[in-house]
């Protein structure tokens, strides 16, 4: 595997862009180009893929540290050779996904409700801010409360606050075995069952629903799983090795439509929402994928009223904002934070919100 | 501003919310770090969100600084009051507002005690995971401000991993909602940024915490070792075997003896160190893992491995650990509790260096800490009445923190920087990094009125601190190995 440190080059490039006021588009593997708002048409591409390599990995410390351009699959292979994993199960969406893009997007896979999100596993970062200064926050240790938690702030910031140069992530042991249970039921019943089971000590590691079936993944040791299977009622035990990966990476046929795809993030026990459309429910009810012709503003109003938010995840049209509008005081605060990290506003401007 | 004029402007606040006489102010002169004391200028104890908004806006208008205070159990002087500003106590915000069982959330006021949350939901088979040893007393608002953690951290995370939403009041008096009852929210992750921000960015007036199902079973094993290093190695062995304990705590001989004398937990008092390893979860899973851990501990040289026979014994094992701080407190007039975190692989090396320094300084050290997280809590025993002993203790403590940084760790794992570790921030962070913190602070609090002088040092302060090191020439105890 290649091992190259381009931190200095990036710093220079960013300093130069700051001086000239030229926007930069930070580009990883390009796997998540569909996601978020379009890069500024005047932006110069800053490619991170050659800035790569695993810097340190010690299984007994449960930490991996790598440069941002490192392919996600290289990281996962190294972990898997040692029976460990990224417990937030990051979506790849393509072979090219990089570690930097993964954290910048902050997306998490089916395991998220039971083990935590991408940001939860970030222990430290090296970040280059909009002034071209290399900065180090957090570290390699599990607990660290010195200074503000800038590292976790980077998760999901879509490269608008800084270029992520390195990331240290907490990793977890891989479970000894995994089963998938499948039960026949409608959406409302599935949501009720998810809420009930999530409040009980069960070895759940994923729960989704689609087309009158719910699917549960159980992770742990053989004995524990068999025991849990009995407690979860009549269900088929299926060998569905690809099911969860296909859901994670949107390879399931559901995701293969050219229409705008909504991602609704809602409190998990929310009953079925009164929106006509085609639903795929993940995260035990907390992440709901939807194709719908209903009025976008109406969808957003409904989701806001229950404490959630709605993203136009794929196939966004020009007319509709990708990310859920923020209340004015919060947007102003986020603008001030953007300015604190990137005073000239040159890093991925407009990728998250037009104002950031 | 003149104090009386300031108080006169507070006429909208009920008189019972204003403490201004010396006798009333005295209890607020310090937090859990009693080495630093200062009589507050004024203490305000609001009862409603509107009152907090009013107070902050009023302070903002008159340029009067504000320090928020929860239960005052902080160990880094974060709630140390000012002699020219308001100490804003949140103790009256002690209500659990709502428990949402289907979504496993509890919405609580910031003054609610950590343990009270678990007590309120236990009947539903749920609990709130972060469990600082101060959990019977500390407030959830203070936990958020310090990103508090406890024995359960390794498996269940810190406060940041277990909260969903905050209501925050800015220094201008504006009420903001950060986060959501969903699993994520739009825009930047301000929930993460605010957790651990030590009251420098805003005042938290409501917290929504996540609740977890209480595990079906919890089982603990106690292992005794002839050396602290062997116990440290056992920690690495357990974790590299893919086992994630719910708690993995280490106590050295001084701590073991003190705790045993105090609570009679049944600890082997001749051991150089004991490890407590708790596993929790589904019953069958726990059985299998306990057997595996027992074998691992034996293989890594434990001379005794004991499994708690029943729930009563399990609780007794933990009672000793939980009482270790006060127990050590009985050995000496004063103790100073440090809080550094290191990569676990350096445990043996760092502990033996601390032991050497302890001899050189003539100050005994007891160790009782979260070994699974590499979060050390060396307790330096001293006597504040002996001239110079506090200063020597502080110097020793500072060197321990610098040692933690040198091996790739940090100066605080869970207690925060506060007043106490502000100089060591200059060692852990360079100028550009500190400037970045100040810029973020500016985004929230442009005039620097919230908890000034804490957590993030000014660059001028670092210059002074640095020059002290450079000009001092000889470091004490040059014969000792340094990292
Ligand atoms: C002006 C311009 C216009 C373009 N238009 C198109 C187009 O119309 N269609 C098309 O397919 N491609 C287009 N591209 C290419 C596209 O920008 C990149 O392929 C894409 O942004 C990078 O992929 P990605 O970042 O999604 O990859 P990922 O690695 O998946 O990154 C996802 C997100 O993370 C950010 N990111 C990645 N790495 C880091 C890091 N280390 N630190 C901080 N943030 C990071 C990225 O900026 C992006 O927002 C365009 C590029 C430019 C410069
Ligand atoms: C015996 C003992 C054991 C301890 N064990 C642990 C442990 O295991 N793990 C651990 O993490 N800590 C531990 N602590 C430290 C302490 O209990 C925690 O830091 C706790 O979170 C502090 O909560 P508090 O309510 O007492 O906060 P305070 O001490 O009142 O305040 C702490 C900081 O938080 C700020 N603050 C408080 N409330 C608010 C608010 N509502 N809004 C904004 N800022 C606020 C204050 O300004 C101050 O900076 C221990 C302390 C003691 C005395």
mmCIF file of C-alpha atoms and ligand atoms in Angstrom, chain A residues 143, chain B residues 31-33 66-80 87-88 90 110-112 131-135 137-151 153 158-159 168 197-207 321-322 325-326 335 337 339 370 375 377 413-416 418 451 454, ligand 2:
data_model
loop_
_atom_site.group_PDB
_atom_site.id
_atom_site.type_symbol
_atom_site.label_atom_id
_atom_site.label_comp_id
_atom_site.label_asym_id
_atom_site.label_seq_id
_atom_site.Cartn_x
_atom_site.Cartn_y
_atom_site.Cartn_z
ATOM 1 C CA UNK A 143 -10.953 9.630 26.810
ATOM 2 C CA UNK B 31 -15.784 23.261 43.867
ATOM 3 C CA UNK B 32 -14.337 19.769 44.476
ATOM 4 C CA UNK B 33 -10.824 21.162 44.003
ATOM 5 C CA UNK B 66 -20.606 34.611 34.546
ATOM 6 C CA UNK B 67 -19.566 31.216 35.878
ATOM 7 C CA UNK B 68 -22.145 28.405 35.729
ATOM 8 C CA UNK B 69 -22.203 25.919 38.560
ATOM 9 C CA UNK B 70 -23.906 22.545 38.851
ATOM 10 C CA UNK B 71 -23.341 20.503 41.976
ATOM 11 C CA UNK B 72 -19.815 21.816 42.470
ATOM 12 C CA UNK B 73 -18.197 18.355 42.445
ATOM 13 C CA UNK B 74 -15.822 19.313 39.637
ATOM 14 C CA UNK B 75 -12.197 18.430 40.344
ATOM 15 C CA UNK B 76 -10.446 20.967 38.131
ATOM 16 C CA UNK B 77 -11.739 24.239 39.538
ATOM 17 C CA UNK B 78 -14.099 24.782 36.607
ATOM 18 C CA UNK B 79 -16.788 26.274 38.841
ATOM 19 C CA UNK B 80 -14.339 28.432 40.810
ATOM 20 C CA UNK B 87 -21.809 32.632 39.986
ATOM 21 C CA UNK B 88 -24.898 31.172 38.324
ATOM 22 C CA UNK B 90 -28.325 25.679 38.523
ATOM 23 C CA UNK B 110 -29.487 20.406 34.305
ATOM 24 C CA UNK B 111 -29.460 20.225 38.103
ATOM 25 C CA UNK B 112 -30.764 16.633 38.171
ATOM 26 C CA UNK B 131 -21.472 6.720 35.816
ATOM 27 C CA UNK B 132 -18.855 9.066 37.259
ATOM 28 C CA UNK B 133 -17.843 8.008 40.762
ATOM 29 C CA UNK B 134 -19.471 11.238 41.933
ATOM 30 C CA UNK B 135 -22.804 10.122 40.455
ATOM 31 C CA UNK B 137 -23.961 14.128 43.791
ATOM 32 C CA UNK B 138 -22.900 15.545 40.417
ATOM 33 C CA UNK B 139 -25.438 17.185 38.106
ATOM 34 C CA UNK B 140 -26.183 16.166 34.530
ATOM 35 C CA UNK B 141 -25.475 19.752 33.416
ATOM 36 C CA UNK B 142 -22.015 19.507 34.964
ATOM 37 C CA UNK B 143 -21.586 16.083 33.323
ATOM 38 C CA UNK B 144 -22.271 17.596 29.913
ATOM 39 C CA UNK B 145 -19.947 20.531 30.608
ATOM 40 C CA UNK B 146 -17.163 18.092 31.573
ATOM 41 C CA UNK B 147 -18.053 15.196 29.239
ATOM 42 C CA UNK B 148 -17.993 13.065 32.375
ATOM 43 C CA UNK B 149 -17.336 9.365 32.275
ATOM 44 C CA UNK B 150 -16.998 6.493 34.662
ATOM 45 C CA UNK B 151 -16.424 2.788 34.971
ATOM 46 C CA UNK B 153 -16.925 4.243 29.501
ATOM 47 C CA UNK B 158 -18.777 9.107 27.731
ATOM 48 C CA UNK B 159 -21.501 11.697 28.167
ATOM 49 C CA UNK B 168 -28.530 26.129 25.666
ATOM 50 C CA UNK B 197 -16.828 22.808 26.767
ATOM 51 C CA UNK B 198 -16.659 23.557 30.514
ATOM 52 C CA UNK B 199 -19.276 26.286 30.609
ATOM 53 C CA UNK B 200 -17.348 28.490 28.160
ATOM 54 C CA UNK B 201 -19.846 28.453 25.299
ATOM 55 C CA UNK B 202 -23.253 28.734 26.926
ATOM 56 C CA UNK B 203 -25.380 27.710 29.873
ATOM 57 C CA UNK B 204 -27.156 24.373 29.560
ATOM 58 C CA UNK B 205 -30.731 24.517 30.831
ATOM 59 C CA UNK B 206 -32.066 21.168 29.621
ATOM 60 C CA UNK B 207 -30.549 17.833 28.655
ATOM 61 C CA UNK B 321 -13.656 0.601 44.152
ATOM 62 C CA UNK B 322 -16.301 3.297 44.420
ATOM 63 C CA UNK B 325 -11.141 7.993 46.845
ATOM 64 C CA UNK B 326 -12.642 8.745 50.252
ATOM 65 C CA UNK B 335 -4.859 14.337 48.506
ATOM 66 C CA UNK B 337 -6.376 13.635 42.321
ATOM 67 C CA UNK B 339 -6.621 12.719 35.665
ATOM 68 C CA UNK B 370 -10.108 3.177 34.681
ATOM 69 C CA UNK B 375 -7.433 6.884 32.286
ATOM 70 C CA UNK B 377 -6.086 8.840 38.599
ATOM 71 C CA UNK B 413 -9.579 12.226 30.491
ATOM 72 C CA UNK B 414 -12.714 13.295 32.306
ATOM 73 C CA UNK B 415 -12.261 15.992 34.948
ATOM 74 C CA UNK B 416 -11.650 18.841 32.543
ATOM 75 C CA UNK B 418 -10.683 24.190 34.510
ATOM 76 C CA UNK B 451 -16.180 31.314 32.571
ATOM 77 C CA UNK B 454 -10.660 28.616 32.516
HETATM 78 C C1 LIG C 2 -15.256 11.869 44.561
HETATM 79 C C2 LIG C 2 -15.365 12.348 43.152
HETATM 80 C C3 LIG C 2 -15.306 11.409 42.134
HETATM 81 C C4 LIG C 2 -15.405 11.828 40.818
HETATM 82 N N1 LIG C 2 -15.373 10.871 39.844
HETATM 83 C C5 LIG C 2 -15.518 11.248 38.563
HETATM 84 C C6 LIG C 2 -15.526 10.263 37.535
HETATM 85 O O1 LIG C 2 -15.433 9.060 37.764
HETATM 86 N N2 LIG C 2 -15.651 10.698 36.255
HETATM 87 C C7 LIG C 2 -15.785 12.023 35.958
HETATM 88 O O2 LIG C 2 -15.918 12.331 34.780
HETATM 89 N N3 LIG C 2 -15.768 12.953 36.907
HETATM 90 C C8 LIG C 2 -15.644 12.610 38.198
HETATM 91 N N4 LIG C 2 -15.634 13.572 39.170
HETATM 92 C C9 LIG C 2 -15.656 14.999 38.778
HETATM 93 C C10 LIG C 2 -17.043 15.663 38.734
HETATM 94 O O3 LIG C 2 -17.960 14.992 39.529
HETATM 95 C C11 LIG C 2 -17.557 15.716 37.309
HETATM 96 O O4 LIG C 2 -16.720 16.539 36.535
HETATM 97 C C12 LIG C 2 -18.990 16.261 37.196
HETATM 98 O O5 LIG C 2 -19.376 16.171 35.845
HETATM 99 C C13 LIG C 2 -19.155 17.687 37.659
HETATM 100 O O6 LIG C 2 -20.548 17.960 37.754
HETATM 101 P P1 LIG C 2 -21.072 19.132 38.697
HETATM 102 O O7 LIG C 2 -22.534 19.212 38.518
HETATM 103 O O8 LIG C 2 -20.608 18.938 40.077
HETATM 104 O O9 LIG C 2 -20.383 20.366 38.019
HETATM 105 P P2 LIG C 2 -19.645 21.612 38.682
HETATM 106 O O10 LIG C 2 -18.471 21.185 39.467
HETATM 107 O O11 LIG C 2 -20.640 22.470 39.357
HETATM 108 O O12 LIG C 2 -19.149 22.338 37.370
HETATM 109 C C14 LIG C 2 -18.200 21.745 36.526
HETATM 110 C C15 LIG C 2 -18.023 22.600 35.275
HETATM 111 O O13 LIG C 2 -19.212 22.573 34.517
HETATM 112 C C16 LIG C 2 -19.734 23.882 34.305
HETATM 113 N N5 LIG C 2 -21.187 23.748 34.400
HETATM 114 C C17 LIG C 2 -21.899 23.155 35.382
HETATM 115 N N6 LIG C 2 -23.199 23.173 35.102
HETATM 116 C C18 LIG C 2 -23.331 23.791 33.897
HETATM 117 C C19 LIG C 2 -24.434 24.118 33.062
HETATM 118 N N7 LIG C 2 -25.672 23.793 33.377
HETATM 119 N N8 LIG C 2 -24.188 24.768 31.907
HETATM 120 C C20 LIG C 2 -22.938 25.094 31.552
HETATM 121 N N9 LIG C 2 -21.858 24.803 32.287
HETATM 122 C C21 LIG C 2 -22.053 24.160 33.453
HETATM 123 C C22 LIG C 2 -19.091 24.725 35.373
HETATM 124 O O14 LIG C 2 -18.969 26.054 34.967
HETATM 125 C C23 LIG C 2 -17.748 24.066 35.548
HETATM 126 O O15 LIG C 2 -16.864 24.512 34.556
HETATM 127 C C24 LIG C 2 -15.541 13.205 40.509
HETATM 128 C C25 LIG C 2 -15.613 14.127 41.530
HETATM 129 C C26 LIG C 2 -15.521 13.717 42.839
HETATM 130 C C27 LIG C 2 -15.600 14.753 43.904
#
